[in-house]
Amino acid sequence: MKDGFIKVAAATPGIRVADVAYNTAQIKSMMEKAVEEGAKVVVFPELCLTGYTCGDLFTQEILLEQAKQGLKEIGEATRDMDALVFVGLPLEENGELYNVAAALNRGRVLGFTTKSFLPNYGEFYEMRQFRQGPSRAGEILFEGRRVPFGPGLLYEAESLPSLVVSAEICEDVWSPVPPSIQASREGALVIVNCSASDETIGKAAYRRSLIEGQSARLICGYVYANAGEGESTTDLVFGGHNIIAENGTVLAEAPRFQGGILTTEIDLERLIGERRRNTTFQNAKERTLPRIPFALELSETALTRSFASRPFVPSEEGERNQRCEEILTIQAKGLEKRLAHTHARSAVVGISGGLDSTLALLVTAKAFDALGLERSQIVAVTMPCFGTTDRTYRNACEMARKLGATLREVPIAASVEQHFRDIGHDPEDHSVTYENAQARERTQVLMDIANADGGMVVGTGDMSELALGWATYNGDHMSMYGVNASVPKTLVRHLVHYYADTCGDQVLKDVLYDVLDTPVSPELLPPKDGEIAQKTEDLVGPYELHDFFLYYFLRFGYSPRKIYRIARLAFAGEYEEETILKWLCTFLRRFFTQQFKRSCLPDGPKVGTVALSPRGDWRMPSDACVDLWLADLEDL
């Protein structure tokens, strides 16, 4: 359970209708296998001890008594198992029959969760045999012990207080007010569902979206175990469609009609962090649901779930293209509103032939088109200086021409050299002063051109640069509207690529492709043999690593140690562990020391869940200390 990961399993055994002995053996075998694979919470389908499709056989005393005996046998099998197990069965109490999910741990039946909503429509007729569960939980006598009985039972791990599990049964989650709502409000982080949902056309997609949505609404892990092979096919077919979801994301999904065990890990720390920051997720004012402790040993959880190495970029091409179009539209709409509100006659963009300024220019063209303005009112300014290469200069100029912008060239070398003389700086000293003087001169040129043209300066810096503070304070750090402010560097590349592929202009496409092939650089140091001498990622580290760190640091509040752990998995075979650790330390140091630059950012549109705006997304003292975070990595 280190780092909050808990392995869970949804298991669908092959059963025989009304053959409790056979079903008991199948459940025990599958339970043992799931626990051997490291599962700490194991969930079986609804009424799996007897089979869901027994019909009026549920009224037979012999079947009900055998189900009790089967449950006792399974419970005994859990005595030496380190897991919480849920098994569905019919249970008679006080002359009435209930559809229940029994929770088993260390040889004991901990409780019986009753089904609250009984379907009695279409192919379902549960009210013929079963009674609706009580509205509030109480206790019943089972095998000489008082055992909790009713809806919303909460099972708490004594050794891991954050692991609180609650069960519901099939139709409960399809109802308008599922029991899992109250359970989650009272602390349940993991909801399990013992289900018997048959297969009809289109139902699998709806079922998937239902579980996905419920896990998002409740900010929980959701383990859905569905009936499968062996149920009666007199009228229905069950597919064993098992699903494990976490906060709106399906982590694992079983192929239908195969059965077996579906396992993955749920991240409890992530769920707690999400609930903590989400002010609309409100805990219940009073605790009304029974809380039942269970035993679980603390141990290392081997991770099998995957973590995308580029979390900002969808891996599937269709989804990625859709995302790119949406982001470009959000960026353009933000700029469109600002241009209209300020009655700007022009937009001024400093273009370098690099990725960020390219994206800013493309977004500006899109905004002008939407406003019905002539693209010639876009002033694209190239400002060659000591580090400018022929390649980036040509690309910047050709791009501006093809987009229909007005191209202006303002060489700044002479101005910067004069500035060096004014402040007494040796031009041969290629220190930060040498670099930043150029960046600030460029910003001054852009601002003054905007003033002269009645326009505004469109900022080019992206979110990854802001996170690292890789921007010159009051230089490229400043603008009148920063369209790229919440776009990470890994996504900038895909946005430009998408525009190139969809622009319909082969010459522009070729230029944009060459921009994509150009090393990322501020071009503030003289070229070597005509090539870029200053490569950003050689200095601050690979942006794909920094974007990964940024995503999990901000989005989920992961500790550095946990980020390092999952980064090793995500980048296995791509980066050595020592390299990942080195740049993670760099990220943390720069993120903390450079907050002052983010505290006074220009306005810019938010495009994703991770953003650094000091007004709406990330409020952090500029003098916060990083020591605590670095100390988390000391013994690695």
XYZ file of C-alpha atoms in Angstrom:
636
model
C 0.000 0.000 0.000
C 3.030 2.260 -0.268
C 2.251 5.633 -1.863
C -1.466 4.947 -1.431
C -1.785 2.228 -4.070
C -4.139 -0.667 -3.277
C -4.566 -3.622 -5.624
C -8.178 -4.633 -6.250
C -9.789 -7.444 -8.208
C -13.138 -8.027 -9.933
C -13.578 -11.773 -10.387
C -16.127 -13.649 -12.493
C -16.079 -17.398 -11.913
C -17.631 -19.939 -14.235
C -20.622 -21.261 -12.274
C -23.426 -23.803 -12.462
C -26.964 -22.650 -11.714
C -28.051 -23.903 -8.259
C -24.850 -25.985 -7.794
C -23.602 -24.281 -4.649
C -20.821 -26.758 -3.947
C -19.370 -26.294 -7.407
C -19.730 -22.525 -7.239
C -18.113 -22.420 -3.808
C -15.093 -24.288 -5.125
C -14.819 -21.945 -8.112
C -15.048 -18.858 -5.918
C -12.434 -20.176 -3.485
C -10.027 -21.020 -6.292
C -10.430 -17.649 -7.953
C -10.196 -15.840 -4.615
C -6.927 -17.583 -3.794
C -5.508 -16.686 -7.185
C -6.519 -13.031 -6.853
C -4.915 -12.792 -3.414
C -1.756 -14.480 -4.734
C -1.632 -11.728 -7.356
C -1.626 -9.185 -4.533
C -5.287 -8.109 -4.483
C -6.399 -6.703 -1.127
C -10.040 -6.168 -2.128
C -11.671 -8.970 -4.147
C -15.211 -8.655 -5.528
C -17.444 -11.403 -6.924
C -20.758 -11.049 -8.814
C -24.285 -10.779 -7.490
C -25.780 -14.033 -6.136
C -22.742 -15.905 -7.465
C -22.937 -18.590 -4.780
C -26.175 -19.886 -6.284
C -26.290 -18.190 -9.655
C -28.382 -15.097 -10.366
C -30.762 -16.964 -12.683
C -32.207 -19.469 -10.219
C -35.697 -17.966 -10.505
C -38.250 -19.569 -8.174
C -35.595 -21.977 -6.903
C -34.704 -19.112 -4.557
C -37.796 -20.087 -2.550
C -36.324 -23.520 -1.840
C -34.965 -23.950 1.679
C -32.322 -26.445 0.525
C -30.757 -23.898 -1.832
C -30.737 -21.139 0.791
C -29.206 -23.374 3.424
C -26.514 -24.545 1.002
C -25.702 -20.927 0.209
C -25.095 -20.278 3.918
C -22.844 -23.302 4.132
C -20.964 -22.212 1.024
C -20.438 -18.761 2.524
C -19.077 -20.314 5.733
C -16.659 -22.403 3.692
C -15.458 -19.388 1.712
C -15.188 -17.377 4.917
C -13.031 -20.069 6.488
C -10.803 -20.009 3.398
C -10.140 -16.295 4.027
C -8.730 -16.976 7.507
C -5.120 -16.806 6.359
C -5.741 -14.417 3.469
C -4.771 -10.752 3.628
C -7.827 -9.401 1.828
C -11.379 -8.115 2.097
C -13.663 -10.287 -0.051
C -17.221 -9.610 -1.249
C -19.487 -12.481 -2.318
C -23.125 -12.300 -3.477
C -25.760 -14.680 -2.144
C -29.452 -14.955 -1.186
C -30.042 -14.637 2.571
C -33.237 -15.279 4.487
C -33.932 -13.141 7.530
C -37.111 -13.168 9.597
C -39.060 -14.985 6.898
C -38.024 -12.661 4.079
C -35.412 -13.195 1.373
C -32.745 -10.601 0.643
C -30.172 -10.172 -2.102
C -26.942 -9.430 -0.220
C -23.213 -8.954 -0.612
C -21.292 -10.574 2.236
C -17.981 -9.043 3.309
C -15.400 -11.594 4.487
C -12.074 -11.044 6.218
C -9.732 -13.314 8.200
C -12.279 -16.101 8.588
C -15.213 -13.904 9.625
C -18.362 -12.551 8.000
C -18.087 -8.835 8.730
C -21.436 -7.737 7.357
C -24.217 -8.143 4.803
C -24.918 -5.246 2.462
C -28.499 -5.474 1.224
C -29.713 -4.516 -2.234
C -31.715 -1.310 -2.026
C -33.277 -1.165 -5.488
C -34.850 -4.304 -6.958
C -35.466 -4.178 -10.724
C -38.871 -5.454 -11.717
C -39.070 -4.397 -15.334
C -38.082 -5.838 -18.691
C -36.219 -9.079 -18.195
C -35.944 -8.568 -14.419
C -38.471 -9.724 -11.822
C -36.524 -9.681 -8.559
C -39.505 -8.562 -6.480
C -41.039 -11.980 -7.130
C -38.473 -13.568 -4.828
C -36.649 -10.817 -2.921
C -37.529 -8.013 -0.542
C -36.073 -4.544 -0.697
C -33.367 -4.027 1.898
C -34.053 -1.915 4.988
C -33.653 1.850 4.737
C -31.154 1.846 7.604
C -28.650 -0.762 8.678
C -29.099 -2.847 11.786
C -27.850 -6.239 12.926
C -28.905 -9.848 12.462
C -27.864 -13.057 14.133
C -25.730 -15.155 11.797
C -24.060 -18.351 12.969
C -24.233 -17.248 16.585
C -22.825 -13.722 16.028
C -24.454 -10.334 15.665
C -23.557 -9.135 12.164
C -24.309 -5.716 10.557
C -27.080 -5.976 7.972
C -28.365 -3.266 5.621
C -27.300 -0.614 3.119
C -24.157 1.523 3.123
C -21.965 -0.504 5.465
C -18.473 0.989 5.685
C -15.497 -1.327 6.053
C -12.396 0.382 7.457
C -8.883 -1.032 7.269
C -7.382 -0.801 10.766
C -3.851 -0.471 9.420
C -4.744 1.968 6.621
C -7.374 4.520 7.715
C -7.753 5.918 4.192
C -9.023 2.550 2.898
C -12.761 2.669 3.525
C -14.812 0.306 1.352
C -18.558 0.143 0.808
C -20.689 -2.136 -1.358
C -23.794 -1.796 -3.479
C -25.496 -4.367 -5.676
C -26.128 -4.092 -9.421
C -29.317 -2.013 -9.897
C -28.326 0.215 -6.977
C -25.891 2.124 -9.193
C -28.505 2.430 -11.975
C -30.955 4.095 -9.595
C -31.470 7.869 -9.205
C -29.902 7.890 -5.724
C -27.370 5.059 -5.387
C -26.388 4.051 -1.833
C -22.770 4.773 -2.803
C -23.529 8.507 -2.655
C -24.101 8.527 1.097
C -21.316 6.004 1.637
C -18.848 8.246 -0.182
C -20.006 11.322 1.707
C -19.267 9.447 4.924
C -15.769 8.487 3.834
C -15.876 5.493 1.484
C -13.013 5.803 -1.019
C -13.623 2.484 -2.742
C -17.083 1.340 -3.864
C -17.582 -2.274 -4.919
C -20.540 -3.576 -6.903
C -21.617 -7.213 -7.003
C -23.626 -7.277 -10.228
C -25.567 -9.476 -12.630
C -26.177 -7.256 -15.646
C -27.070 -9.140 -18.820
C -25.831 -8.286 -22.285
C -28.008 -6.537 -24.855
C -27.010 -4.370 -27.809
C -25.385 -1.128 -26.662
C -25.621 -1.964 -22.970
C -21.892 -2.475 -22.449
C -21.101 1.101 -23.525
C -23.781 2.501 -21.243
C -22.608 0.316 -18.352
C -19.067 1.523 -18.862
C -20.104 5.182 -18.917
C -22.252 4.657 -15.813
C -19.385 3.227 -13.750
C -16.962 5.775 -15.143
C -19.352 8.606 -14.289
C -20.132 7.341 -10.804
C -16.442 7.113 -9.955
C -16.030 10.702 -11.175
C -19.067 12.052 -9.323
C -18.013 10.447 -6.056
C -14.248 10.892 -6.555
C -13.759 7.257 -5.688
C -12.412 3.968 -6.902
C -15.150 1.713 -8.271
C -14.819 -2.072 -8.626
C -17.619 -3.632 -10.674
C -17.812 -7.442 -10.813
C -20.399 -8.809 -13.242
C -21.947 -12.263 -13.692
C -20.767 -14.276 -16.652
C -20.361 -17.806 -17.925
C -22.557 -20.471 -16.388
C -25.642 -18.344 -15.732
C -28.786 -19.713 -17.383
C -29.223 -18.730 -21.024
C -32.938 -19.553 -21.075
C -33.627 -15.898 -21.887
C -30.436 -13.985 -21.119
C -26.694 -14.007 -21.696
C -24.235 -12.591 -19.151
C -20.851 -11.406 -20.339
C -18.681 -10.980 -17.242
C -18.130 -7.329 -18.146
C -15.901 -6.293 -15.218
C -14.782 -2.691 -14.811
C -12.412 -0.923 -12.438
C -12.568 2.864 -12.517
C -10.952 5.717 -10.612
C -12.239 9.284 -10.530
C -13.768 9.203 -14.000
C -11.142 7.046 -15.673
C -11.533 3.363 -16.477
C -8.297 1.783 -15.279
C -9.098 -1.751 -16.395
C -11.914 -3.424 -18.300
C -12.455 -7.117 -18.947
C -13.325 -8.352 -22.434
C -16.856 -9.685 -22.384
C -17.732 -13.397 -22.538
C -14.400 -14.550 -21.126
C -14.685 -14.410 -17.330
C -11.629 -14.531 -15.105
C -9.948 -12.004 -12.819
C -9.476 -8.322 -13.573
C -6.917 -6.558 -11.365
C -5.309 -3.171 -11.114
C -4.303 -0.635 -8.472
C -6.438 2.197 -7.139
C -4.593 5.278 -5.919
C -6.099 6.237 -2.557
C -3.809 9.243 -2.118
C -4.967 10.657 -5.430
C -8.614 10.290 -4.432
C -8.056 11.902 -1.041
C -6.200 14.780 -2.697
C -8.996 15.279 -5.224
C -11.642 15.359 -2.518
C -9.541 17.744 -0.462
C -9.280 20.301 -3.262
C -12.819 19.895 -4.599
C -14.984 22.189 -2.487
C -18.218 20.876 -3.997
C -17.542 17.392 -2.660
C -19.072 17.787 0.774
C -18.827 15.236 3.537
C -21.995 14.287 5.381
C -22.703 16.544 8.388
C -23.419 13.514 10.547
C -22.082 9.968 10.409
C -25.015 7.580 10.265
C -23.561 4.489 8.553
C -22.038 1.585 10.523
C -18.246 1.446 10.426
C -16.767 -2.038 10.579
C -13.013 -2.587 11.042
C -11.122 -5.239 9.112
C -7.553 -6.477 9.235
C -5.024 -5.832 6.489
C -1.251 -5.996 6.557
C 0.694 -3.044 5.240
C 2.825 -4.180 2.320
C 4.372 -2.994 -0.912
C 1.927 -2.939 -3.838
C 3.470 -4.028 -7.121
C 2.202 -1.648 -9.782
C 0.687 -3.025 -12.960
C -1.364 0.003 -14.005
C 0.231 2.237 -16.583
C 1.076 5.926 -16.421
C 1.233 7.913 -19.636
C 4.670 9.458 -20.119
C 3.012 12.419 -21.867
C -0.037 12.993 -19.652
C -1.019 16.210 -21.431
C -1.117 14.530 -24.843
C -3.773 11.914 -25.770
C -2.141 8.804 -27.216
C -4.945 8.038 -29.671
C -4.651 10.117 -32.864
C -8.342 10.899 -33.248
C -8.671 12.078 -29.656
C -5.416 14.024 -29.969
C -6.623 15.852 -33.071
C -9.907 16.677 -31.384
C -8.025 17.976 -28.350
C -5.791 20.134 -30.541
C -8.747 21.705 -32.335
C -10.453 22.432 -29.028
C -7.350 24.030 -27.507
C -6.681 26.204 -30.555
C -10.282 27.376 -30.395
C -10.072 28.186 -26.672
C -6.842 30.119 -27.221
C -8.266 32.010 -30.164
C -11.545 32.790 -28.386
C -9.656 34.185 -25.420
C -7.598 36.474 -27.622
C -10.658 37.359 -29.713
C -12.466 38.700 -26.636
C -9.449 40.694 -25.468
C -8.898 42.266 -28.895
C -12.556 43.231 -29.177
C -12.744 44.591 -25.638
C -9.672 46.816 -26.015
C -10.614 47.897 -29.559
C -7.085 46.943 -30.617
C -6.296 47.847 -34.196
C -3.504 45.316 -34.415
C -1.819 42.410 -32.653
C 1.955 42.360 -32.319
C 3.740 39.001 -32.135
C 7.457 38.550 -31.766
C 8.437 35.652 -34.008
C 11.669 33.708 -33.668
C 11.082 30.634 -35.800
C 10.614 28.598 -32.625
C 7.620 26.557 -31.498
C 6.061 28.938 -28.987
C 6.055 32.056 -31.153
C 4.806 29.934 -34.057
C 1.823 28.746 -32.025
C 1.084 32.283 -30.837
C 1.070 33.532 -34.430
C -1.215 30.693 -35.574
C -3.656 31.413 -32.727
C -3.618 35.124 -33.549
C -4.461 34.392 -37.192
C -7.362 32.196 -36.040
C -8.654 34.972 -33.759
C -8.449 37.570 -36.531
C -10.376 35.297 -38.865
C -13.116 34.906 -36.264
C -13.335 38.686 -35.799
C -13.448 39.269 -39.541
C -10.246 41.326 -39.382
C -7.608 41.430 -42.083
C -4.602 39.329 -41.217
C -2.423 42.156 -42.451
C -3.268 43.862 -39.142
C -1.179 41.204 -37.427
C 2.317 42.598 -37.050
C 4.852 39.768 -36.956
C 8.152 41.170 -35.733
C 11.456 39.365 -36.181
C 14.322 40.806 -34.142
C 17.605 39.173 -35.162
C 20.472 39.465 -32.740
C 23.629 37.641 -31.674
C 22.125 34.131 -31.529
C 19.777 34.186 -34.514
C 20.439 31.465 -37.091
C 19.581 31.565 -40.780
C 17.235 28.615 -40.377
C 15.001 30.171 -37.712
C 15.093 33.580 -39.423
C 13.937 32.126 -42.758
C 11.198 30.079 -41.135
C 9.878 33.060 -39.172
C 9.739 35.279 -42.245
C 8.177 32.689 -44.547
C 5.591 31.751 -41.967
C 4.501 35.381 -41.501
C 4.176 35.847 -45.262
C 2.155 32.675 -45.784
C -0.238 33.597 -42.979
C -0.801 37.041 -44.468
C 0.658 38.955 -41.524
C 2.636 42.179 -41.892
C 6.292 41.267 -41.423
C 8.585 43.771 -39.707
C 12.264 43.247 -39.113
C 13.927 45.160 -36.292
C 17.566 44.140 -35.760
C 18.427 44.782 -32.107
C 22.171 44.056 -31.983
C 23.143 47.737 -32.104
C 20.633 48.655 -29.382
C 21.851 45.884 -27.116
C 25.505 46.809 -27.686
C 24.682 50.400 -26.746
C 22.962 49.116 -23.638
C 26.083 47.114 -22.761
C 28.132 50.289 -22.999
C 25.596 52.179 -20.876
C 25.724 49.654 -18.024
C 29.402 48.781 -18.430
C 28.931 45.164 -19.485
C 31.647 43.389 -21.473
C 30.042 41.908 -24.649
C 32.455 38.979 -24.371
C 30.912 38.052 -21.034
C 28.133 35.731 -22.126
C 26.489 35.620 -18.704
C 22.815 35.972 -17.832
C 23.115 39.733 -18.321
C 24.220 39.169 -21.911
C 21.188 36.957 -22.540
C 18.544 38.896 -20.670
C 19.498 42.232 -22.183
C 18.444 40.820 -25.557
C 15.175 39.403 -24.226
C 14.229 42.687 -22.567
C 15.162 44.710 -25.627
C 12.893 42.528 -27.746
C 9.998 43.035 -25.339
C 10.534 46.800 -25.374
C 10.468 46.817 -29.170
C 7.222 44.835 -29.245
C 5.535 47.010 -26.625
C 6.476 50.237 -28.382
C 5.349 48.969 -31.798
C 2.044 47.987 -30.212
C 1.692 51.464 -28.739
C 2.449 53.071 -32.083
C -0.025 50.830 -33.938
C -2.832 50.952 -31.358
C -2.405 47.248 -30.783
C -1.467 44.709 -28.131
C 1.458 42.369 -27.652
C 0.504 38.701 -27.791
C 2.664 36.649 -25.432
C 4.396 33.495 -26.616
C 5.686 31.781 -23.449
C 4.232 28.368 -22.562
C 3.292 26.755 -19.243
C 6.363 24.514 -19.056
C 8.636 27.568 -19.264
C 6.576 29.294 -16.576
C 6.840 26.255 -14.301
C 10.617 26.272 -14.616
C 10.949 30.050 -14.641
C 12.645 29.726 -18.045
C 11.673 33.257 -19.015
C 13.359 36.612 -18.608
C 11.610 38.656 -15.949
C 10.040 41.655 -17.665
C 11.326 40.276 -20.932
C 9.541 37.450 -22.744
C 7.847 36.908 -19.371
C 5.665 39.944 -20.089
C 2.961 40.672 -22.672
C -0.557 42.082 -22.898
C -2.201 38.650 -23.312
C -0.432 35.278 -23.067
C -2.230 32.816 -25.342
C 0.140 29.920 -24.520
C 0.179 30.443 -20.752
C -1.529 27.147 -19.904
C -0.225 25.026 -22.792
C 2.674 22.709 -21.825
C 5.617 22.350 -24.172
C 4.818 18.724 -25.065
C 1.398 19.844 -26.249
C 2.675 22.923 -28.113
C 4.464 20.578 -30.485
C 1.280 18.643 -31.273
C -0.750 21.808 -31.760
C 1.694 23.084 -34.373
C 1.796 19.646 -35.987
C -2.002 19.512 -36.146
C -2.202 22.985 -37.699
C 0.405 21.999 -40.277
C -1.551 18.902 -41.258
C -4.863 20.742 -41.568
C -3.879 24.139 -42.990
C -4.198 23.069 -46.636
C -1.064 24.995 -47.692
C 1.911 22.799 -48.596
C 4.482 25.601 -48.307
C 3.229 26.611 -44.857
C 3.104 22.952 -43.850
C 6.744 22.491 -44.861
C 7.768 25.553 -42.865
C 5.883 24.375 -39.801
C 7.427 20.918 -40.084
C 10.878 22.490 -40.150
C 10.002 24.514 -37.045
C 9.040 21.242 -35.379
C 12.455 19.800 -36.288
C 14.350 22.796 -34.920
C 15.924 22.379 -31.437
C 14.189 24.396 -28.712
C 16.349 27.435 -27.988
C 16.050 31.089 -26.893
C 18.894 31.845 -29.361
C 20.633 34.294 -27.051
C 24.172 32.963 -27.536
C 26.156 33.203 -30.799
C 25.728 30.195 -33.163
C 28.484 27.656 -33.655
C 29.219 27.016 -37.321
C 25.840 28.510 -38.187
C 23.948 26.112 -35.923
C 22.058 26.785 -32.689
C 24.528 26.752 -29.806
C 22.095 27.082 -26.924
C 19.701 24.162 -26.565
C 17.184 24.631 -23.765
C 16.782 20.976 -22.859
C 20.535 20.580 -22.398
C 20.327 23.257 -19.729
C 17.065 22.657 -17.847
C 16.287 19.094 -18.850
C 13.902 17.285 -21.209
C 10.495 18.901 -21.381
C 8.689 15.555 -21.500
C 10.104 14.841 -18.037
C 9.288 18.284 -16.676
C 5.747 18.150 -18.038
C 5.293 14.751 -16.379
C 6.564 16.139 -13.061
C 4.382 19.234 -13.409
C 1.235 17.249 -14.147
C 1.454 14.939 -11.139
C 2.796 17.631 -8.803
C -0.008 20.100 -9.521
C -2.909 17.936 -10.623
C -2.751 15.342 -7.834
C -0.337 16.775 -5.280
C 1.901 13.703 -5.429
C 5.016 13.650 -3.275
C 8.368 13.794 -5.110
C 9.069 10.203 -4.081
C 5.795 9.036 -5.615
C 6.395 11.061 -8.790
C 9.814 9.462 -9.099
C 8.317 6.000 -8.624
C 5.736 6.343 -11.379
C 8.153 8.250 -13.662
C 10.481 5.231 -13.578
C 7.597 3.123 -14.868
C 6.389 5.641 -17.436
C 9.851 6.323 -18.902
C 11.311 2.818 -18.600
C 13.668 2.252 -21.525
C 13.652 5.963 -22.383
C 15.488 7.563 -19.444
C 17.793 6.111 -16.825
C 16.598 6.304 -13.221
C 19.504 8.603 -12.316
C 18.524 10.979 -15.106
C 14.912 11.100 -13.955
C 15.974 11.811 -10.371
C 18.414 14.530 -11.446
C 15.835 16.469 -13.440
C 13.128 15.957 -10.822
C 15.365 17.723 -8.308
C 15.971 20.465 -10.866
C 12.239 20.808 -11.449
C 11.512 21.186 -7.740
C 14.247 23.748 -7.160
C 13.257 25.867 -10.135
C 9.533 25.571 -9.482
C 9.928 26.961 -5.981
C 12.544 29.635 -6.661
C 10.806 30.994 -9.773
C 7.315 31.489 -8.336
C 7.837 35.268 -8.279
C 7.650 35.268 -12.079
C 4.312 33.449 -12.006
C 2.861 35.749 -9.341
C 2.615 38.609 -11.845
C 1.683 36.834 -15.054
C -0.300 38.562 -17.790
C -3.825 37.301 -18.452
C -4.183 34.209 -20.612
C -6.775 31.489 -21.299
C -6.911 28.288 -19.275
C -7.132 25.250 -21.562
C -6.728 22.255 -19.227
C -7.031 21.094 -15.632
C -3.436 22.089 -14.867
C -2.665 25.802 -15.056
C -0.448 28.302 -13.245
C -2.475 31.502 -13.230
C -1.916 33.305 -9.905
C -5.523 34.512 -10.095
C -7.412 31.282 -10.512
C -5.212 28.195 -10.358
C -1.977 28.320 -8.393
C -1.519 30.616 -5.427
C 1.850 30.083 -3.813
C 4.153 32.353 -1.793
C 7.129 33.458 -3.845
C 9.443 32.669 -0.932
C 8.152 29.169 -0.061
C 10.923 26.749 0.900
C 11.639 23.654 -1.220
C 13.630 21.754 1.429
C 10.756 19.517 2.519
C 10.184 18.305 -1.034
C 13.851 17.713 -1.780
C 14.274 15.845 1.512
C 11.649 13.373 0.293
C 14.164 12.228 -2.330
C 17.307 12.153 -0.191
C 17.670 8.414 0.390
C 16.856 7.298 -3.163
